[in-house]
Amino acid sequence: MTTNEQDYKVALVTGASRGIGAGIARAFAAQGYAVAINHSGSHSAQAAASLAADLQQEFGVQAQAFQADVSHFDEAKALIKEVKATWGRIDVLVNNAGITRDGLLMRMHEEDFDKVIEVNLKGTFNCIRHVASIMMKQRYGRIVNISSVVGIAGNAGQVNYAASKAGVIGITKSAAKELAARGVTVNAVAPGFIETDMTDALNEEQQEAIKQRIACSNFGKVEDVACAVTFLASPEARYITGQVLSVDGGMSL
């Protein structure tokens, strides 16, 4: 299908087989986007394929799963190329893929630091690096990077994760300056504590202690993050670039 024949936009969401990424993919499908659901390997293939089928059935949109480990430069390149070949364009890139390997600084293994940086930070760079030329040629694009409140405020036991997410903010601001003249905006969303498998694993005492640090006194929902992302990807946000939108219930105040 050529660009002229296409009456819908295409969104690529990395790390979208579950959690926040899946919620973001669903939000774009609800708005009529064709959705590319990236997952990293065989362990997430079934979930990604199931989500694609659900989006097709529920919203009547095109949706497809794409396997790639975005921390690898060439795999990210192949992912972008395959999505472009499937739909002829990429209008939105959401860099959501991320991992945690928590531990206190004095006990953290080098490989745990390196792996988090490779996926969270270098993966973001890799995807932007390969999608930029497509969006610049289109003279239109929306890039939304998922950072974290931890990348703004830091957190004990997460020096690797905090460094990676702070780096994502730096990439966001720098890329925004480079790409704005070609109609491409680059922004970041920094979630706080969102109801996911991670928060479900906390006991009641831990959850209450965290909620006391949040102005809204509760955890956010995946939909809260997804709404922020789709807004930044919308035509209404055309004059917003290089910004970090915290979705944390006031935790970082």
mmCIF file of C-alpha atoms in Angstrom:
data_model
loop_
_atom_site.group_PDB
_atom_site.id
_atom_site.type_symbol
_atom_site.label_atom_id
_atom_site.label_comp_id
_atom_site.label_asym_id
_atom_site.label_seq_id
_atom_site.Cartn_x
_atom_site.Cartn_y
_atom_site.Cartn_z
ATOM 1 C CA MET A 1 0.000 0.000 0.000
ATOM 2 C CA THR A 2 1.440 3.361 -0.948
ATOM 3 C CA THR A 3 1.430 6.415 1.269
ATOM 4 C CA ASN A 4 -1.120 8.119 -0.990
ATOM 5 C CA GLU A 5 -3.577 5.261 -0.596
ATOM 6 C CA GLN A 6 -3.182 5.020 3.160
ATOM 7 C CA ASP A 7 -5.743 6.764 5.347
ATOM 8 C CA TYR A 8 -4.355 5.677 8.719
ATOM 9 C CA LYS A 9 -1.136 6.236 10.640
ATOM 10 C CA VAL A 10 1.347 3.611 11.819
ATOM 11 C CA ALA A 11 2.648 3.343 15.379
ATOM 12 C CA LEU A 12 5.571 1.155 16.449
ATOM 13 C CA VAL A 13 5.727 0.374 20.169
ATOM 14 C CA THR A 14 8.800 -1.438 21.474
ATOM 15 C CA GLY A 15 8.519 -3.848 24.372
ATOM 16 C CA ALA A 16 4.777 -4.000 23.820
ATOM 17 C CA SER A 17 3.849 -7.601 24.585
ATOM 18 C CA ARG A 18 2.643 -6.792 28.108
ATOM 19 C CA GLY A 19 2.325 -4.110 30.785
ATOM 20 C CA ILE A 20 2.639 -0.457 29.878
ATOM 21 C CA GLY A 21 3.731 -1.237 26.315
ATOM 22 C CA ALA A 22 0.647 -3.337 25.653
ATOM 23 C CA GLY A 23 -1.532 -0.576 27.086
ATOM 24 C CA ILE A 24 0.083 1.961 24.771
ATOM 25 C CA ALA A 25 -0.418 -0.315 21.769
ATOM 26 C CA ARG A 26 -4.083 -0.694 22.707
ATOM 27 C CA ALA A 27 -4.524 3.083 23.015
ATOM 28 C CA PHE A 28 -3.153 3.652 19.508
ATOM 29 C CA ALA A 29 -5.358 0.894 18.091
ATOM 30 C CA ALA A 30 -8.377 2.552 19.689
ATOM 31 C CA GLN A 31 -7.504 5.674 17.694
ATOM 32 C CA GLY A 32 -7.348 3.755 14.421
ATOM 33 C CA TYR A 33 -3.589 3.351 14.058
ATOM 34 C CA ALA A 34 -1.978 0.317 12.509
ATOM 35 C CA VAL A 35 0.148 -1.016 15.353
ATOM 36 C CA ALA A 36 3.518 -2.744 15.231
ATOM 37 C CA ILE A 37 3.985 -4.681 18.475
ATOM 38 C CA ASN A 38 7.661 -5.287 19.151
ATOM 39 C CA HIS A 39 8.793 -8.073 21.459
ATOM 40 C CA SER A 40 12.293 -9.255 22.257
ATOM 41 C CA GLY A 41 12.222 -13.038 21.923
ATOM 42 C CA SER A 42 10.455 -16.380 21.952
ATOM 43 C CA HIS A 43 9.355 -15.988 25.579
ATOM 44 C CA SER A 44 7.161 -13.029 24.624
ATOM 45 C CA ALA A 45 6.125 -14.135 21.121
ATOM 46 C CA GLN A 46 2.823 -15.702 22.146
ATOM 47 C CA ALA A 47 1.757 -12.668 24.187
ATOM 48 C CA ALA A 48 2.621 -10.297 21.336
ATOM 49 C CA ALA A 49 0.762 -12.387 18.759
ATOM 50 C CA SER A 50 -2.255 -12.659 21.066
ATOM 51 C CA LEU A 51 -2.302 -8.895 21.593
ATOM 52 C CA ALA A 52 -2.125 -8.286 17.830
ATOM 53 C CA ALA A 53 -5.096 -10.604 17.283
ATOM 54 C CA ASP A 54 -7.054 -8.890 20.067
ATOM 55 C CA LEU A 55 -6.454 -5.436 18.596
ATOM 56 C CA GLN A 56 -7.524 -6.598 15.144
ATOM 57 C CA GLN A 57 -10.734 -8.084 16.496
ATOM 58 C CA GLU A 58 -11.608 -5.345 18.985
ATOM 59 C CA PHE A 59 -10.755 -2.260 16.940
ATOM 60 C CA GLY A 60 -10.716 -3.512 13.357
ATOM 61 C CA VAL A 61 -7.184 -2.221 12.782
ATOM 62 C CA GLN A 62 -4.090 -3.799 11.352
ATOM 63 C CA ALA A 63 -1.744 -5.073 14.048
ATOM 64 C CA GLN A 64 1.277 -7.319 13.825
ATOM 65 C CA ALA A 65 3.974 -8.658 16.138
ATOM 66 C CA PHE A 66 7.638 -8.034 15.255
ATOM 67 C CA GLN A 67 10.508 -9.760 17.059
ATOM 68 C CA ALA A 68 13.716 -7.822 17.671
ATOM 69 C CA ASP A 69 16.111 -7.155 20.525
ATOM 70 C CA VAL A 70 16.374 -3.385 20.179
ATOM 71 C CA SER A 71 19.561 -3.293 22.251
ATOM 72 C CA HIS A 72 21.327 -4.668 19.163
ATOM 73 C CA PHE A 73 21.951 -2.025 16.512
ATOM 74 C CA ASP A 74 21.352 -4.328 13.532
ATOM 75 C CA GLU A 75 18.208 -5.899 14.990
ATOM 76 C CA ALA A 76 16.730 -2.458 15.607
ATOM 77 C CA LYS A 77 17.600 -1.535 12.020
ATOM 78 C CA ALA A 78 15.903 -4.674 10.698
ATOM 79 C CA LEU A 79 12.819 -3.985 12.852
ATOM 80 C CA ILE A 80 12.388 -0.470 11.489
ATOM 81 C CA LYS A 81 12.949 -1.720 7.934
ATOM 82 C CA GLU A 82 10.355 -4.488 8.327
ATOM 83 C CA VAL A 83 7.683 -2.201 9.789
ATOM 84 C CA LYS A 84 8.304 0.325 7.010
ATOM 85 C CA ALA A 85 8.059 -2.424 4.384
ATOM 86 C CA THR A 86 4.778 -3.671 5.883
ATOM 87 C CA TRP A 87 2.908 -0.351 5.884
ATOM 88 C CA GLY A 88 4.985 2.039 3.806
ATOM 89 C CA ARG A 89 5.617 4.518 6.619
ATOM 90 C CA ILE A 90 6.152 4.920 10.368
ATOM 91 C CA ASP A 91 4.383 7.879 11.957
ATOM 92 C CA VAL A 92 4.960 7.164 15.638
ATOM 93 C CA LEU A 93 7.770 5.438 17.502
ATOM 94 C CA VAL A 94 7.320 4.711 21.199
ATOM 95 C CA ASN A 95 10.532 3.560 22.873
ATOM 96 C CA ASN A 96 9.085 1.553 25.716
ATOM 97 C CA ALA A 97 11.356 -1.520 25.856
ATOM 98 C CA GLY A 98 13.098 -1.664 29.196
ATOM 99 C CA ILE A 99 14.365 -3.951 31.934
ATOM 100 C CA THR A 100 15.412 -3.709 35.577
ATOM 101 C CA ARG A 101 18.226 -5.508 37.381
ATOM 102 C CA ASP A 102 18.121 -3.871 40.767
ATOM 103 C CA GLY A 103 20.790 -3.961 43.438
ATOM 104 C CA LEU A 104 22.698 -1.706 45.774
ATOM 105 C CA LEU A 105 25.588 0.171 44.153
ATOM 106 C CA MET A 106 28.279 -1.545 46.236
ATOM 107 C CA ARG A 107 26.976 -5.000 45.276
ATOM 108 C CA MET A 108 25.915 -4.444 41.674
ATOM 109 C CA HIS A 109 27.563 -6.667 39.093
ATOM 110 C CA GLU A 110 29.023 -5.019 36.025
ATOM 111 C CA GLU A 111 26.893 -7.142 33.705
ATOM 112 C CA ASP A 112 23.722 -5.977 35.482
ATOM 113 C CA PHE A 113 24.693 -2.354 34.960
ATOM 114 C CA ASP A 114 25.677 -2.920 31.328
ATOM 115 C CA LYS A 115 22.565 -4.892 30.353
ATOM 116 C CA VAL A 116 20.155 -2.254 31.686
ATOM 117 C CA ILE A 117 22.040 0.489 29.845
ATOM 118 C CA GLU A 118 22.091 -1.585 26.647
ATOM 119 C CA VAL A 119 18.332 -2.201 26.582
ATOM 120 C CA ASN A 120 16.925 0.976 28.094
ATOM 121 C CA LEU A 121 19.324 3.594 26.762
ATOM 122 C CA LYS A 122 21.097 2.139 23.743
ATOM 123 C CA GLY A 123 17.857 0.509 22.579
ATOM 124 C CA THR A 124 16.236 3.938 22.554
ATOM 125 C CA PHE A 125 19.152 5.374 20.584
ATOM 126 C CA ASN A 126 19.139 2.482 18.119
ATOM 127 C CA CYS A 127 15.462 2.867 17.232
ATOM 128 C CA ILE A 128 15.607 6.658 16.923
ATOM 129 C CA ARG A 129 18.760 6.378 14.829
ATOM 130 C CA HIS A 130 17.067 4.102 12.300
ATOM 131 C CA VAL A 131 13.605 5.702 12.206
ATOM 132 C CA ALA A 132 14.834 9.290 11.939
ATOM 133 C CA SER A 133 15.571 9.190 8.209
ATOM 134 C CA ILE A 134 12.103 7.770 7.476
ATOM 135 C CA MET A 135 10.327 10.444 9.490
ATOM 136 C CA MET A 136 12.495 13.243 8.115
ATOM 137 C CA LYS A 137 11.712 12.144 4.567
ATOM 138 C CA GLN A 138 7.998 12.098 5.433
ATOM 139 C CA ARG A 139 8.434 15.499 7.084
ATOM 140 C CA TYR A 140 6.287 14.118 9.865
ATOM 141 C CA GLY A 141 6.918 11.978 12.906
ATOM 142 C CA ARG A 142 6.268 11.590 16.599
ATOM 143 C CA ILE A 143 8.804 9.945 18.883
ATOM 144 C CA VAL A 144 7.852 9.328 22.511
ATOM 145 C CA ASN A 145 10.434 7.838 24.850
ATOM 146 C CA ILE A 146 9.436 6.171 28.098
ATOM 147 C CA SER A 147 11.681 7.441 30.885
ATOM 148 C CA SER A 148 10.806 7.184 34.583
ATOM 149 C CA VAL A 149 10.413 9.243 37.728
ATOM 150 C CA VAL A 150 13.555 7.381 38.823
ATOM 151 C CA GLY A 151 15.440 9.024 35.965
ATOM 152 C CA ILE A 152 14.501 12.409 37.446
ATOM 153 C CA ALA A 153 14.802 11.813 41.186
ATOM 154 C CA GLY A 154 16.984 8.697 41.455
ATOM 155 C CA ASN A 155 16.270 5.700 43.658
ATOM 156 C CA ALA A 156 18.364 3.630 46.032
ATOM 157 C CA GLY A 157 19.106 0.209 44.589
ATOM 158 C CA GLN A 158 18.557 1.340 41.007
ATOM 159 C CA VAL A 159 21.677 3.232 39.914
ATOM 160 C CA ASN A 160 21.683 1.373 36.586
ATOM 161 C CA TYR A 161 17.999 1.956 35.895
ATOM 162 C CA ALA A 162 18.154 5.596 37.026
ATOM 163 C CA ALA A 163 21.186 6.231 34.813
ATOM 164 C CA SER A 164 19.488 4.653 31.811
ATOM 165 C CA LYS A 165 16.286 6.632 32.250
ATOM 166 C CA ALA A 166 18.124 9.901 32.880
ATOM 167 C CA GLY A 167 20.014 9.184 29.676
ATOM 168 C CA VAL A 168 16.730 8.736 27.831
ATOM 169 C CA ILE A 169 15.808 12.282 28.861
ATOM 170 C CA GLY A 170 19.120 13.540 27.467
ATOM 171 C CA ILE A 171 18.524 11.738 24.164
ATOM 172 C CA THR A 172 15.009 13.176 24.046
ATOM 173 C CA LYS A 173 16.123 16.771 24.395
ATOM 174 C CA SER A 174 19.032 16.441 21.972
ATOM 175 C CA ALA A 175 17.062 14.572 19.296
ATOM 176 C CA ALA A 176 14.243 17.108 19.588
ATOM 177 C CA LYS A 177 16.656 19.879 18.606
ATOM 178 C CA GLU A 178 17.984 17.905 15.647
ATOM 179 C CA LEU A 179 14.676 16.754 14.160
ATOM 180 C CA ALA A 180 12.209 19.585 14.793
ATOM 181 C CA ALA A 181 12.914 21.393 11.523
ATOM 182 C CA ARG A 182 11.632 18.364 9.586
ATOM 183 C CA GLY A 183 8.330 18.114 11.427
ATOM 184 C CA VAL A 184 9.456 15.438 13.870
ATOM 185 C CA THR A 185 8.814 15.949 17.587
ATOM 186 C CA VAL A 186 10.590 14.029 20.339
ATOM 187 C CA ASN A 187 9.218 13.924 23.870
ATOM 188 C CA ALA A 188 9.408 11.713 26.931
ATOM 189 C CA VAL A 189 6.907 10.383 29.436
ATOM 190 C CA ALA A 190 8.188 9.647 32.941
ATOM 191 C CA PRO A 191 5.844 7.264 34.773
ATOM 192 C CA GLY A 192 5.857 6.877 38.519
ATOM 193 C CA PHE A 193 4.440 3.797 40.228
ATOM 194 C CA ILE A 194 1.941 2.224 37.832
ATOM 195 C CA GLU A 195 -0.241 -0.802 38.558
ATOM 196 C CA THR A 196 1.672 -3.615 36.832
ATOM 197 C CA ASP A 197 3.176 -6.987 37.739
ATOM 198 C CA MET A 198 5.959 -5.080 39.526
ATOM 199 C CA THR A 199 3.642 -3.294 41.960
ATOM 200 C CA ASP A 200 1.533 -6.430 42.392
ATOM 201 C CA ALA A 201 4.648 -8.166 43.720
ATOM 202 C CA LEU A 202 4.932 -5.667 46.584
ATOM 203 C CA ASN A 203 3.345 -6.575 49.889
ATOM 204 C CA GLU A 204 0.678 -4.367 51.458
ATOM 205 C CA GLU A 205 3.122 -2.642 53.804
ATOM 206 C CA GLN A 206 5.476 -1.778 50.931
ATOM 207 C CA GLN A 207 2.609 -0.467 48.826
ATOM 208 C CA GLU A 208 1.348 1.779 51.607
ATOM 209 C CA ALA A 209 4.827 3.180 52.253
ATOM 210 C CA ILE A 210 5.172 4.127 48.595
ATOM 211 C CA LYS A 211 1.697 5.658 48.411
ATOM 212 C CA GLN A 212 2.598 7.984 51.284
ATOM 213 C CA ARG A 213 5.232 9.537 48.981
ATOM 214 C CA ILE A 214 2.683 10.195 46.218
ATOM 215 C CA ALA A 215 0.591 13.378 46.310
ATOM 216 C CA CYS A 216 -2.404 11.553 44.803
ATOM 217 C CA SER A 217 -1.967 8.772 47.392
ATOM 218 C CA ASN A 218 -2.387 5.919 44.917
ATOM 219 C CA PHE A 219 -0.705 4.107 42.058
ATOM 220 C CA GLY A 220 -1.361 5.130 38.489
ATOM 221 C CA LYS A 221 -2.907 2.922 35.842
ATOM 222 C CA VAL A 222 -1.437 1.807 32.540
ATOM 223 C CA GLU A 223 -4.114 3.885 30.818
ATOM 224 C CA ASP A 224 -2.756 7.047 32.469
ATOM 225 C CA VAL A 225 0.597 6.531 30.766
ATOM 226 C CA ALA A 226 -0.997 5.502 27.469
ATOM 227 C CA CYS A 227 -3.125 8.665 27.358
ATOM 228 C CA ALA A 228 -0.042 10.834 27.878
ATOM 229 C CA VAL A 229 1.781 9.025 25.076
ATOM 230 C CA THR A 230 -1.065 9.268 22.579
ATOM 231 C CA PHE A 231 -1.478 12.959 23.355
ATOM 232 C CA LEU A 232 2.191 13.656 22.631
ATOM 233 C CA ALA A 233 1.796 11.698 19.387
ATOM 234 C CA SER A 234 -1.295 13.626 18.340
ATOM 235 C CA PRO A 235 -1.616 16.595 15.954
ATOM 236 C CA GLU A 236 -2.661 18.691 18.953
ATOM 237 C CA ALA A 237 0.867 18.316 20.356
ATOM 238 C CA ARG A 238 2.579 19.542 17.194
ATOM 239 C CA TYR A 239 4.219 22.478 19.034
ATOM 240 C CA ILE A 240 5.511 20.395 21.940
ATOM 241 C CA THR A 241 8.991 18.903 21.664
ATOM 242 C CA GLY A 242 11.914 18.144 23.937
ATOM 243 C CA GLN A 243 9.637 17.907 26.989
ATOM 244 C CA VAL A 244 9.333 15.382 29.802
ATOM 245 C CA LEU A 245 5.778 14.728 30.992
ATOM 246 C CA SER A 246 5.720 13.150 34.447
ATOM 247 C CA VAL A 247 2.827 10.776 35.034
ATOM 248 C CA ASP A 248 3.512 10.058 38.679
ATOM 249 C CA GLY A 249 0.613 11.421 40.739
ATOM 250 C CA GLY A 250 2.843 14.188 42.066
ATOM 251 C CA MET A 251 5.540 11.836 43.411
ATOM 252 C CA SER A 252 8.389 13.932 42.008
ATOM 253 C CA LEU A 253 7.105 17.243 43.417
#
